[in-house]
Coordinates of C-alpha atoms in Angstrom, one line a residue:
Chain B
S158 CA -10.6 36.0 3.9
R159 CA -11.5 33.0 2.3
N160 CA -13.7 31.0 4.6
E161 CA -11.7 28.0 5.5
C162 CA -14.4 25.0 4.4
L163 CA -15.5 26.3 1.0
P164 CA -18.3 23.0 0.0
A165 CA -19.5 22.5 -2.8
Y166 CA -22.4 21.0 -3.7
H167 CA -23.6 18.7 -6.5
V168 CA -26.8 16.5 -7.3
E169 CA -27.1 14.6 -9.9
I170 CA -30.2 11.9 -10.8
M171 CA -28.8 8.9 -12.4
D172 CA -30.4 5.4 -12.8
L173 CA -29.8 4.4 -9.6
G174 CA -31.7 7.5 -7.9
F175 CA -31.0 10.7 -6.4
M176 CA -27.1 10.9 -6.5
T177 CA -24.9 13.8 -4.0
G178 CA -21.8 14.4 -3.3
A179 CA -19.8 17.1 -1.9
Y180 CA -16.1 19.4 -1.6
K181 CA -15.0 20.9 1.2
I182 CA -12.0 23.2 -1.1
D183 CA -9.1 24.6 0.4
K184 CA -8.1 27.7 0.8
N185 CA -4.4 27.9 0.0
N186 CA -4.7 26.0 -3.0
N187 CA -7.9 25.3 -4.1
K188 CA -8.0 21.9 -3.0
R189 CA -10.7 20.1 -2.6
E190 CA -11.6 17.3 -1.2
I191 CA -14.4 15.0 0.0
V192 CA -16.6 15.0 1.5
L193 CA -19.4 12.0 1.3
P194 CA -18.4 9.2 0.0
A195 CA -15.4 8.4 -2.9
Y196 CA -17.8 7.6 -5.2
H197 CA -19.2 10.2 -5.6
Q198 CA -15.7 12.1 -6.3
Y199 CA -15.6 9.4 -8.9
H200 CA -19.1 10.1 -10.4
F201 CA -18.5 13.4 -10.5
K202 CA -15.3 13.7 -12.2
L203 CA -17.3 11.7 -15.0
Q204 CA -20.2 14.0 -14.9
S205 CA -18.6 17.1 -14.9
R206 CA -17.6 18.3 -17.7
R207 CA -20.1 16.6 -19.7
K208 CA -23.0 17.9 -17.4
M209 CA -22.5 20.6 -15.0
R210 CA -20.7 23.1 -17.4
K211 CA -24.7 23.2 -19.0
L212 CA -26.4 23.8 -16.2
N213 CA -28.1 27.4 -15.6
C214 CA -29.8 29.3 -13.1
Q215 CA -32.6 30.8 -13.5
R216 CA -35.0 33.0 -11.5
R217 CA -38.5 31.0 -11.2
S218 CA -40.5 33.0 -13.1
G219 CA -43.8 33.5 -11.7
S220 CA -43.6 32.9 -8.2
S221 CA -44.5 35.7 -6.5
S222 CA -42.6 37.0 -3.1
D223 CA -39.1 34.4 -3.4
S224 CA -37.8 33.5 -6.0
A225 CA -36.0 30.4 -4.7
I226 CA -33.8 29.0 -6.3
T227 CA -34.3 25.1 -7.0
L228 CA -33.8 22.0 -8.8
D229 CA -36.4 22.6 -10.9
N230 CA -35.4 26.2 -12.8
V231 CA -31.6 24.8 -13.4
F232 CA -31.9 24.7 -16.4
E233 CA -29.6 22.6 -19.9
E234 CA -28.8 26.2 -21.5
D235 CA -25.1 26.8 -21.4
N236 CA -25.3 31.0 -21.3
Y237 CA -24.7 31.7 -17.3
D238 CA -21.1 31.9 -16.2
I239 CA -19.0 33.5 -13.4
E240 CA -16.6 36.6 -14.0
N241 CA -14.3 36.1 -11.2
E242 CA -11.1 37.0 -11.1
N243 CA -10.6 36.2 -7.7
F244 CA -10.7 32.7 -8.4
E245 CA -8.0 30.7 -10.7
S246 CA -9.8 30.1 -14.1
N247 CA -10.4 26.7 -13.3
D248 CA -12.6 25.0 -15.5
D249 CA -13.6 22.2 -12.2
F250 CA -13.2 25.0 -9.2
N251 CA -16.0 27.4 -11.2
E252 CA -18.0 24.6 -12.2
I253 CA -18.1 23.6 -8.2
V254 CA -18.8 27.4 -7.7
F255 CA -21.7 27.5 -10.0
N256 CA -22.7 24.5 -8.4
F257 CA -23.1 25.6 -4.8
V258 CA -24.5 29.0 -6.2
C259 CA -27.2 27.1 -7.7
L260 CA -28.4 24.6 -5.2
T261 CA -27.4 26.5 -2.2
L262 CA -29.0 30.0 -1.6
E263 CA -33.5 30.0 -1.5
N264 CA -33.3 32.9 -0.4
E265 CA -30.8 35.0 -2.8
Q266 CA -30.9 36.5 -5.4
L267 CA -29.3 35.2 -7.9
A268 CA -29.7 37.6 -10.7
Y269 CA -27.5 40.3 -8.2
I270 CA -24.7 38.4 -8.1
S271 CA -22.1 39.7 -10.8
N272 CA -19.3 38.2 -9.6
G273 CA -17.0 36.2 -7.0
K274 CA -16.6 38.2 -4.3
R275 CA -20.9 38.8 -3.4
I276 CA -21.2 34.7 -4.1
M277 CA -18.2 34.6 -1.0
E278 CA -20.4 37.1 1.3
I279 CA -23.6 35.0 1.3
I280 CA -21.3 32.4 1.8
H281 CA -20.2 34.1 5.0
R282 CA -22.8 34.9 6.1
Y283 CA -24.4 31.2 5.5
Y284 CA -21.5 29.6 7.6
N285 CA -21.5 32.7 10.6
N286 CA -24.8 32.6 11.4
D287 CA -24.9 29.1 12.7
E288 CA -21.3 28.7 14.9
K289 CA -23.1 27.1 17.6
Q290 CA -24.5 24.3 15.5
T291 CA -23.8 21.7 17.3
Q292 CA -26.1 18.7 15.8
T293 CA -27.4 17.9 12.3
K294 CA -31.8 18.4 12.7
F295 CA -31.1 14.4 12.2
G296 CA -29.7 14.2 15.2
F297 CA -26.3 13.7 14.1
I298 CA -23.5 15.5 16.2
I299 CA -21.1 17.3 14.4
D300 CA -17.1 17.2 13.7
P301 CA -16.3 21.2 13.8
E302 CA -14.6 20.0 11.7
E303 CA -17.2 19.6 10.2
N304 CA -19.3 21.7 10.8
A305 CA -19.3 24.3 8.2
T306 CA -19.9 21.3 5.7
Q307 CA -22.5 19.9 7.5
I308 CA -24.4 23.1 8.3
Y309 CA -24.6 23.7 4.3
L310 CA -25.6 21.1 3.4
E311 CA -28.3 20.5 6.0
K312 CA -29.6 24.1 4.4
T313 CA -29.1 23.2 1.0
L314 CA -30.9 20.2 1.6
N315 CA -33.3 21.4 3.4
S316 CA -34.0 24.1 0.8
I317 CA -34.1 22.0 -1.8
L318 CA -36.3 19.4 0.8
N319 CA -39.0 22.8 1.3
S320 CA -40.2 23.2 -1.8
R321 CA -40.2 19.5 -3.3
A322 CA -42.9 18.7 -0.3
K323 CA -44.1 22.1 -0.5
R324 CA -45.2 20.8 -4.1
F325 CA -46.2 17.1 -3.0
W326 CA -48.7 18.1 -0.6
Q327 CA -49.9 20.7 -4.0
G328 CA -50.5 17.2 -6.1
S329 CA -49.3 17.8 -9.4
C330 CA -49.5 13.2 -9.4
N331 CA -52.8 11.9 -8.6
S332 CA -51.6 8.4 -7.5
L333 CA -49.1 8.5 -3.6
K334 CA -46.5 5.8 -5.3
C335 CA -45.9 8.2 -8.3
L336 CA -46.0 11.3 -5.7
I337 CA -43.1 10.0 -3.6
R338 CA -41.5 8.3 -7.0
E339 CA -41.0 12.6 -7.2
Y340 CA -41.0 14.6 -4.4
G341 CA -39.9 12.0 -1.7
I342 CA -41.7 12.0 1.4
P343 CA -42.0 15.0 3.2
N344 CA -40.0 14.6 6.8
E345 CA -42.5 15.1 8.6
M346 CA -45.2 12.4 7.1
R347 CA -42.0 9.7 6.7
A348 CA -42.6 8.2 10.2
Q349 CA -46.4 7.7 10.2
M350 CA -46.3 6.9 6.2
W351 CA -43.6 4.0 6.6
L352 CA -44.9 2.9 9.9
T353 CA -48.3 2.4 6.8
F354 CA -46.3 0.6 4.9
I355 CA -45.0 -1.8 6.8
Q356 CA -49.0 -3.0 8.3
A357 CA -49.2 -3.4 4.1
K358 CA -46.8 -5.7 4.6
I359 CA -46.7 -7.8 7.8
A360 CA -49.8 -6.8 8.2
N361 CA -50.5 -8.4 12.3
N362 CA -48.5 -11.4 11.4
Y363 CA -45.7 -11.4 14.3
N364 CA -46.5 -10.9 18.1
I365 CA -43.9 -7.7 17.8
A366 CA -44.6 -7.2 21.9
H367 CA -43.6 -11.1 22.0
L368 CA -40.2 -10.6 19.9
L369 CA -38.6 -8.1 22.0
A370 CA -39.5 -8.8 25.5
L371 CA -37.7 -13.0 24.3
A372 CA -34.9 -11.2 23.1
A373 CA -35.3 -8.9 26.7
E374 CA -34.7 -11.9 28.2
T375 CA -31.4 -13.4 25.4
A376 CA -30.1 -10.8 26.3
S377 CA -29.3 -11.2 29.2
T378 CA -29.4 -15.0 30.4
S379 CA -27.3 -15.9 27.5
S380 CA -24.0 -16.2 28.2
S381 CA -22.0 -13.5 26.5
T382 CA -20.3 -15.5 24.4
E383 CA -23.0 -16.5 22.3
P384 CA -21.5 -15.6 18.2
T385 CA -24.1 -13.3 17.2
I386 CA -25.3 -12.2 20.6
K387 CA -20.9 -11.7 20.8
Q388 CA -21.2 -9.9 16.8
I389 CA -23.9 -7.8 17.5
D390 CA -23.0 -6.4 21.1
M391 CA -19.4 -5.2 19.3
D392 CA -21.9 -4.0 16.6
V393 CA -24.5 -1.7 18.6
H394 CA -21.6 0.7 19.1
R395 CA -19.6 1.1 16.0
T396 CA -23.7 1.8 14.0
M397 CA -23.7 5.6 13.7
P398 CA -21.7 6.9 16.2
Q399 CA -22.2 10.2 15.6
H400 CA -25.5 9.7 16.3
T401 CA -27.1 11.1 19.8
M402 CA -29.4 8.7 19.9
F403 CA -26.5 5.8 19.7
A404 CA -23.8 7.4 21.3
D405 CA -21.6 5.9 24.6
H406 CA -23.9 4.3 27.1
S407 CA -27.4 5.7 25.4
Q408 CA -30.9 4.5 25.7
G409 CA -30.7 3.9 22.1
I410 CA -28.1 1.4 22.0
S411 CA -29.9 -0.9 24.3
K412 CA -32.9 -0.7 21.8
L413 CA -30.6 -1.2 19.0
R414 CA -29.6 -4.3 20.5
Q415 CA -33.1 -5.2 21.6
V416 CA -34.7 -5.1 18.6
L417 CA -31.6 -7.1 16.2
I418 CA -31.0 -9.8 18.8
A419 CA -35.0 -10.1 18.3
Y420 CA -34.7 -10.3 14.3
S421 CA -31.8 -12.8 14.6
V422 CA -32.7 -15.2 17.0
H423 CA -36.0 -14.9 17.9
V424 CA -37.2 -13.8 14.3
N425 CA -35.3 -15.5 11.5
P426 CA -32.4 -17.6 12.9
V427 CA -31.6 -19.3 9.9
I428 CA -30.3 -16.3 8.3
G429 CA -29.5 -14.5 11.8
Y430 CA -27.3 -11.7 12.2
C431 CA -25.4 -9.7 9.3
Q432 CA -23.2 -6.8 9.3
A433 CA -25.3 -4.1 7.5
M434 CA -28.3 -4.5 9.5
N435 CA -27.4 -2.2 12.6
F436 CA -27.7 0.3 10.1
I437 CA -31.1 0.0 8.4
A438 CA -32.3 -0.9 12.3
A439 CA -30.6 2.6 13.7
L440 CA -32.3 3.8 10.4
L441 CA -35.7 2.4 11.7
L442 CA -35.2 3.7 15.0
I443 CA -33.8 7.0 13.7
V444 CA -37.0 7.3 12.1
F445 CA -39.8 6.2 14.2
D446 CA -38.3 8.8 17.5
G447 CA -36.7 5.6 19.2
N448 CA -39.7 3.3 19.3
E449 CA -38.3 -0.4 19.3
N450 CA -41.6 -1.8 18.2
Y451 CA -42.4 -0.3 14.5
A452 CA -38.1 -0.7 14.1
L453 CA -38.4 -4.5 14.5
M454 CA -41.2 -4.1 12.5
G455 CA -39.4 -1.6 9.9
L456 CA -36.1 -4.1 10.2
I457 CA -38.9 -7.1 9.3
C458 CA -40.1 -5.8 7.1
V459 CA -36.8 -5.1 4.9
I460 CA -34.7 -8.1 6.1
D461 CA -37.6 -10.7 5.3
H462 CA -40.7 -9.3 3.2
Y463 CA -38.7 -6.7 0.9
F464 CA -35.6 -8.2 0.2
P465 CA -35.3 -11.1 -1.7
P466 CA -34.4 -14.9 1.2
Q467 CA -31.1 -15.0 0.3
Y468 CA -30.3 -11.2 0.3
F469 CA -28.3 -11.5 3.7
D470 CA -27.1 -15.1 3.8
Q471 CA -23.6 -15.8 4.1
Q472 CA -22.9 -15.8 1.2
L473 CA -24.6 -12.4 0.1
T474 CA -26.2 -14.2 -2.8
G475 CA -28.9 -11.7 -3.4
A476 CA -26.1 -8.5 -2.4
R477 CA -23.4 -10.4 -4.6
A478 CA -26.3 -10.5 -7.9
D479 CA -28.0 -7.2 -7.7
Q480 CA -23.8 -6.3 -7.9
L481 CA -23.5 -8.2 -11.3
L482 CA -26.7 -6.9 -12.4
L483 CA -25.4 -3.4 -10.7
K484 CA -22.5 -4.5 -13.2
D485 CA -24.3 -4.9 -16.3
L486 CA -26.4 -1.2 -16.0
I487 CA -23.1 0.3 -15.9
T488 CA -21.6 -0.9 -18.7
T489 CA -24.9 -1.5 -20.9
R490 CA -26.2 2.4 -20.0
L491 CA -23.5 4.3 -18.7
T492 CA -21.2 3.6 -21.4
Y493 CA -18.9 6.3 -21.3
E494 CA -18.3 5.9 -17.8
A495 CA -17.9 2.1 -18.0
K496 CA -15.0 3.2 -20.5
K497 CA -12.5 4.9 -18.6
V498 CA -12.4 2.3 -15.9
N499 CA -11.0 -1.2 -16.8
A500 CA -12.8 -4.1 -15.6
S501 CA -11.3 -4.9 -12.1
M502 CA -11.0 -1.3 -10.9
L503 CA -15.4 -1.6 -11.7
D504 CA -15.0 -4.6 -9.3
E505 CA -13.6 -2.7 -6.9
I506 CA -15.9 -0.1 -7.2
M507 CA -18.4 -1.9 -7.0
T508 CA -17.4 -4.1 -3.9
S509 CA -16.2 -1.2 -1.9
V510 CA -18.8 1.5 -2.6
T511 CA -21.6 -0.1 -4.0
L512 CA -22.0 -3.0 -2.1
N513 CA -22.1 -0.6 0.5
W514 CA -25.5 1.0 -0.7
F515 CA -27.5 -1.9 -1.4
L516 CA -26.9 -4.1 2.3
S517 CA -27.6 -1.2 4.4
L518 CA -30.3 0.8 1.8
F519 CA -27.7 4.0 1.2
H520 CA -28.2 5.0 4.6
N521 CA -24.7 6.7 4.9
A522 CA -24.5 6.8 0.9
L523 CA -27.7 9.6 0.2
P524 CA -28.6 12.5 2.6
W525 CA -31.4 11.9 5.6
Q526 CA -33.9 13.7 3.6
Chain T
M286 CA 1.4 12.8 -7.5
S287 CA 4.0 10.9 -9.3
Y288 CA 5.7 7.7 -8.2
A289 CA 7.7 5.0 -8.0
Y290 CA 5.8 1.7 -7.9
L291 CA 2.1 1.3 -6.8
F292 CA 1.5 -1.6 -4.0
K293 CA -1.7 -3.1 -3.7
Y294 CA -2.2 -3.9 0.6
I295 CA -4.7 -6.0 1.3
I296 CA -6.3 -5.8 5.8
I297 CA -7.8 -9.4 7.0
G298 CA -8.9 -10.8 9.9
D299 CA -11.1 -11.0 12.6
T300 CA -13.9 -8.5 12.9
G301 CA -13.7 -5.3 15.6
V302 CA -9.6 -5.8 15.7
G303 CA -9.0 -2.6 15.1
K304 CA -8.1 -3.4 10.6
S305 CA -9.8 0.3 10.0
C306 CA -8.4 2.0 12.4
L307 CA -4.8 0.7 11.8
L308 CA -5.5 2.0 7.8
L309 CA -7.0 5.6 9.2
Q310 CA -3.5 6.1 11.3
F311 CA -1.9 5.0 9.2
T312 CA -3.1 7.4 6.4
D313 CA -4.5 10.7 7.8
K314 CA -2.6 9.9 11.1
R315 CA -5.2 10.1 14.1
F316 CA -7.1 7.2 15.6
Q317 CA -11.2 7.8 16.2
P318 CA -12.8 6.2 18.7
V319 CA -16.0 5.4 18.1
H320 CA -16.7 4.4 14.0
D321 CA -19.2 2.9 12.3
L322 CA -18.9 -0.1 10.9
T323 CA -16.9 -2.4 7.8
I324 CA -19.4 -3.0 4.8
G325 CA -17.9 -4.9 2.3
V326 CA -14.3 -3.2 1.4
E327 CA -13.0 0.4 2.4
F328 CA -9.5 2.3 0.8
G329 CA -6.9 4.5 0.9
A330 CA -3.4 5.3 -0.2
R331 CA -0.3 7.2 1.6
M332 CA 2.7 8.1 -0.1
I333 CA 5.8 6.6 1.7
T334 CA 9.4 6.2 0.6
I335 CA 11.8 3.7 0.7
D336 CA 15.0 3.9 -0.4
G337 CA 14.6 7.4 -1.8
K338 CA 11.6 6.2 -4.1
Q339 CA 8.4 7.2 -3.7
I340 CA 5.7 4.0 -3.0
K341 CA 2.6 5.1 -3.1
L342 CA 0.5 2.0 -1.1
Q343 CA -2.8 1.4 -1.7
I344 CA -4.8 0.3 1.1
W345 CA -7.6 -2.2 0.8
D346 CA -9.6 -2.4 4.1
T347 CA -11.6 -5.4 4.5
A348 CA -15.1 -6.5 6.9
G349 CA -14.2 -9.0 9.2
Q350 CA -17.6 -10.6 9.5
E351 CA -17.6 -13.8 8.1
A352 CA -21.0 -13.5 5.8
F353 CA -18.1 -10.6 3.8
R354 CA -15.2 -13.5 3.3
S355 CA -17.0 -14.2 0.0
I356 CA -17.0 -10.5 -1.7
T357 CA -12.7 -10.4 0.0
R358 CA -11.6 -13.4 -1.3
S359 CA -11.1 -11.5 -5.0
Y360 CA -9.1 -8.8 -3.5
Y361 CA -6.8 -11.6 -2.3
R362 CA -5.3 -12.5 -5.5
G363 CA -4.4 -8.4 -6.9
A364 CA -2.4 -7.8 -3.4
A365 CA 1.6 -7.0 -2.6
G366 CA 0.7 -7.0 0.8
A367 CA -1.8 -8.1 3.3
L368 CA -1.5 -6.8 7.1
L369 CA -3.3 -9.9 8.8
V370 CA -4.8 -7.7 12.1
Y371 CA -5.5 -9.9 16.0
D372 CA -6.8 -8.2 19.0
I373 CA -4.4 -8.7 21.7
T374 CA -7.6 -8.3 24.4
R375 CA -9.0 -11.3 22.7
R376 CA -7.8 -14.7 22.4
D377 CA -10.5 -15.7 19.9
T378 CA -9.0 -13.9 17.3
F379 CA -5.6 -15.2 17.4
N380 CA -7.5 -18.5 17.2
H381 CA -8.5 -17.9 14.2
L382 CA -5.3 -17.0 12.9
T383 CA -5.2 -20.2 10.9
T384 CA -7.9 -20.3 8.8
W385 CA -7.4 -16.6 7.9
L386 CA -3.5 -17.9 6.7
E387 CA -5.3 -20.5 4.8
D388 CA -7.8 -18.5 2.8
A389 CA -5.0 -15.8 2.1
R390 CA -2.3 -18.6 1.1
Q391 CA -4.9 -19.9 -1.5
H392 CA -6.5 -16.7 -2.5
S393 CA -3.4 -14.8 -3.0
N394 CA -0.8 -14.9 -5.3
S395 CA 2.4 -17.1 -3.4
N396 CA 4.8 -13.9 -3.3
M397 CA 2.6 -12.3 -1.7
V398 CA 4.4 -10.0 1.9
I399 CA 2.5 -11.2 4.8
M400 CA 2.4 -9.0 8.6
L401 CA 1.1 -10.7 11.5
I402 CA -0.3 -7.6 13.9
G403 CA -1.1 -7.7 17.2
N404 CA -2.8 -5.0 17.7
K405 CA -4.2 -3.0 20.8
S406 CA -1.3 -3.5 22.2
D407 CA -1.9 0.4 24.5
L408 CA -4.4 -2.1 26.2
E409 CA -1.6 -3.4 28.6
S410 CA -4.5 -4.8 31.8
R411 CA -6.5 -6.6 28.8
R412 CA -4.0 -8.1 27.1
E413 CA -4.9 -12.5 26.1
V414 CA -2.0 -13.4 23.8
K415 CA 1.4 -12.9 25.3
K416 CA 3.9 -10.7 22.3
E417 CA 5.7 -14.0 22.1
E418 CA 2.8 -16.2 21.5
G419 CA 2.4 -14.4 18.5
E420 CA 6.2 -14.4 17.1
A421 CA 6.4 -18.2 17.2
F422 CA 2.8 -18.0 15.5
A423 CA 4.9 -15.7 12.8
R424 CA 7.8 -18.0 12.8
E425 CA 5.7 -20.3 12.3
H426 CA 5.0 -19.5 9.3
G427 CA 7.1 -17.5 7.8
L428 CA 6.0 -14.4 8.4
I429 CA 6.5 -10.5 9.3
F430 CA 4.6 -9.7 12.8
M431 CA 4.7 -6.3 15.2
E432 CA 2.3 -5.2 17.6
T433 CA 0.9 -2.5 17.0
S434 CA -1.4 0.2 18.7
A435 CA -3.8 2.2 16.2
K436 CA -3.9 4.3 19.6
T437 CA -1.1 5.9 20.5
A438 CA 0.1 5.0 16.8
A439 CA 3.0 2.9 17.7
N440 CA 4.0 0.8 15.2
V441 CA 2.1 1.3 13.2
E442 CA 4.4 3.2 10.7
E443 CA 6.3 0.4 11.2
A444 CA 4.2 -2.0 10.1
F445 CA 3.0 -0.6 7.1
I446 CA 6.8 0.6 5.7
N447 CA 8.3 -2.7 6.4
T448 CA 6.1 -4.6 5.3
A449 CA 6.6 -2.1 2.0
K450 CA 10.3 -2.9 2.1
E451 CA 10.1 -6.3 2.6
I452 CA 7.8 -6.1 -1.5
Y453 CA 10.6 -3.9 -2.6
E454 CA 13.5 -6.7 -1.3
K455 CA 11.4 -8.9 -3.4
I456 CA 11.0 -6.8 -6.1
Q457 CA 14.9 -6.3 -6.2
E458 CA 15.4 -9.2 -6.1
G459 CA 13.7 -10.3 -9.1
V460 CA 10.7 -12.3 -7.2
F461 CA 8.4 -10.2 -8.1
D462 CA 6.7 -10.2 -12.5
I463 CA 6.9 -6.0 -11.6
N464 CA 5.1 -6.2 -14.9
N465 CA 1.4 -8.5 -14.2
E466 CA -0.2 -5.7 -12.3
A467 CA -2.6 -8.8 -10.7
N468 CA 0.3 -9.0 -9.0
G469 CA -0.3 -6.0 -6.8
I470 CA 2.8 -3.9 -7.8
K471 CA 2.1 -0.9 -10.0
I472 CA 5.2 0.4 -11.8
G473 CA 4.8 4.5 -11.5
P474 CA 4.2 7.1 -14.6
Q475 CA 8.0 7.8 -14.3
H476 CA 9.8 5.1 -13.4
S477 CA 9.8 2.8 -16.6
P478 CA 12.4 0.0 -16.7
T479 CA 15.0 0.4 -19.8
N480 CA 14.7 -3.5 -20.2
T481 CA 11.1 -3.3 -20.8
S482 CA 9.3 -1.1 -24.0
L483 CA 5.8 -1.6 -22.0
P484 CA 3.4 1.6 -22.1
L485 CA 2.9 1.1 -18.4
S486 CA 3.7 4.9 -18.3
G487 CA 1.5 7.7 -18.3
S488 CA -1.8 6.0 -19.0
G489 CA -1.3 3.4 -15.7
S490 CA -5.4 3.9 -15.0
S491 CA -6.7 2.9 -18.0
Q492 CA -5.0 0.3 -19.0
G493 CA -6.6 -2.5 -19.1
G494 CA -7.3 -5.1 -16.8
G495 CA -4.6 -7.5 -15.5
C496 CA -5.5 -11.3 -15.8
C497 CA -8.3 -11.8 -14.5

């Protein structure tokens, strides 16, 4: 029997960075359902016919023991075909299965896969192994409904990441910037490297411990009707609640609250608190393993030193400017896609999808790896 | 899927009143007690039937925080219906209704149907705003009114559907210009009215935008 959840995976590099999308496939009617944000589906539809059919997997030649199938050996050659009468000969569906195969099976010999049945067996094995997993490596609690998809995502991304990390350490480029842009920072190094970058940017210009102490005082003394505090209090419970660190009554929530109050009341009261900062602060807390000192430093660094000054102001001036720029880029660079939607639809897509990316630093649009 | 009409809705109101939960309850029939807050605008859709006709509701759920109003304002213009939501357990969300309403009236087309919603009716013990006050506000400003609970689903269907009924009646009365998409109404592929020759059917989504 076909698994109840048959996700497919799609990875693509475009102007905006590293894009991913995943689908859940209904076993009864092959209906696809998007798992990641809607933009990906939109993007997938537009891109799939043009690009995905060309994708091909090839076993890595030269590597001895494991024949890892990663993005490395996904070539643009149109000679691989999944012959399978069990699937409806529906182009989209085949493409999805195809991508799934390309990207999932790090340790499987793709060369042996000649039909869909074999693929299904492997997929089953993949899921059944980890049925009891309750949270992801990055701490997100898994919704049982999405369990298989989550495990799948985690595994796929890990496999991609492992190969990236491997190359990172082998160092095929010589500058750090080049390494990071090319391969990303390996997970185990992320906290340390972020901290180094943050310290390089803001040096010792802030007395972090003092700011946090002030925040703790503000948090306990100021009236809960003070608008900023009130807003923060409301929002800390709506910030990644699916993460163990920010589950109900957890310590993470009070740390998050303290960091946000420190920034918006004591560091930069002109900008104050704007929704989306909560996600950035939470992301930093997760990366820094709950260290509120580092998280506050990171937040100051990102909001005051990385973003332009008006980015999070009362009109979201900077964020809106970015949307206009991006819109410009989309219409000039992605002419094929831009023609598919009319101007007002493009605006809708931009505000409902991309604004979120820019304000909260892609926290829910890109994989955690 | 084919539909006779498509209505665009916008959900507005203070932050934390339950806008996203109302949408989720309506589109997915479930309540998510913990969820991420909304940044910018989110989107949902569902098919309903009115007067034997399939109507697709396309719903834009907006962020409530002040700073985001500069962005969400642009959504009023293309909406046929608005759900203005307050939280019956927080008096200030009720007090802000006037500002929301002014904003909505100023930026929307004049025929937009506005439904006032007092949400979280399941939290009777923490109630700060009486039902009568909501009714009075609605009467005074010409809105439809309902108390709902996104948690128990009470009145959620009704809120969305009654708004659609009102829009539908306005279409029947000829109040809405259904050929102007800027009004937030679109005619479905299988339902071109006989008195128009506009090629609205079939390729609706790839049409050039409305007036703006």
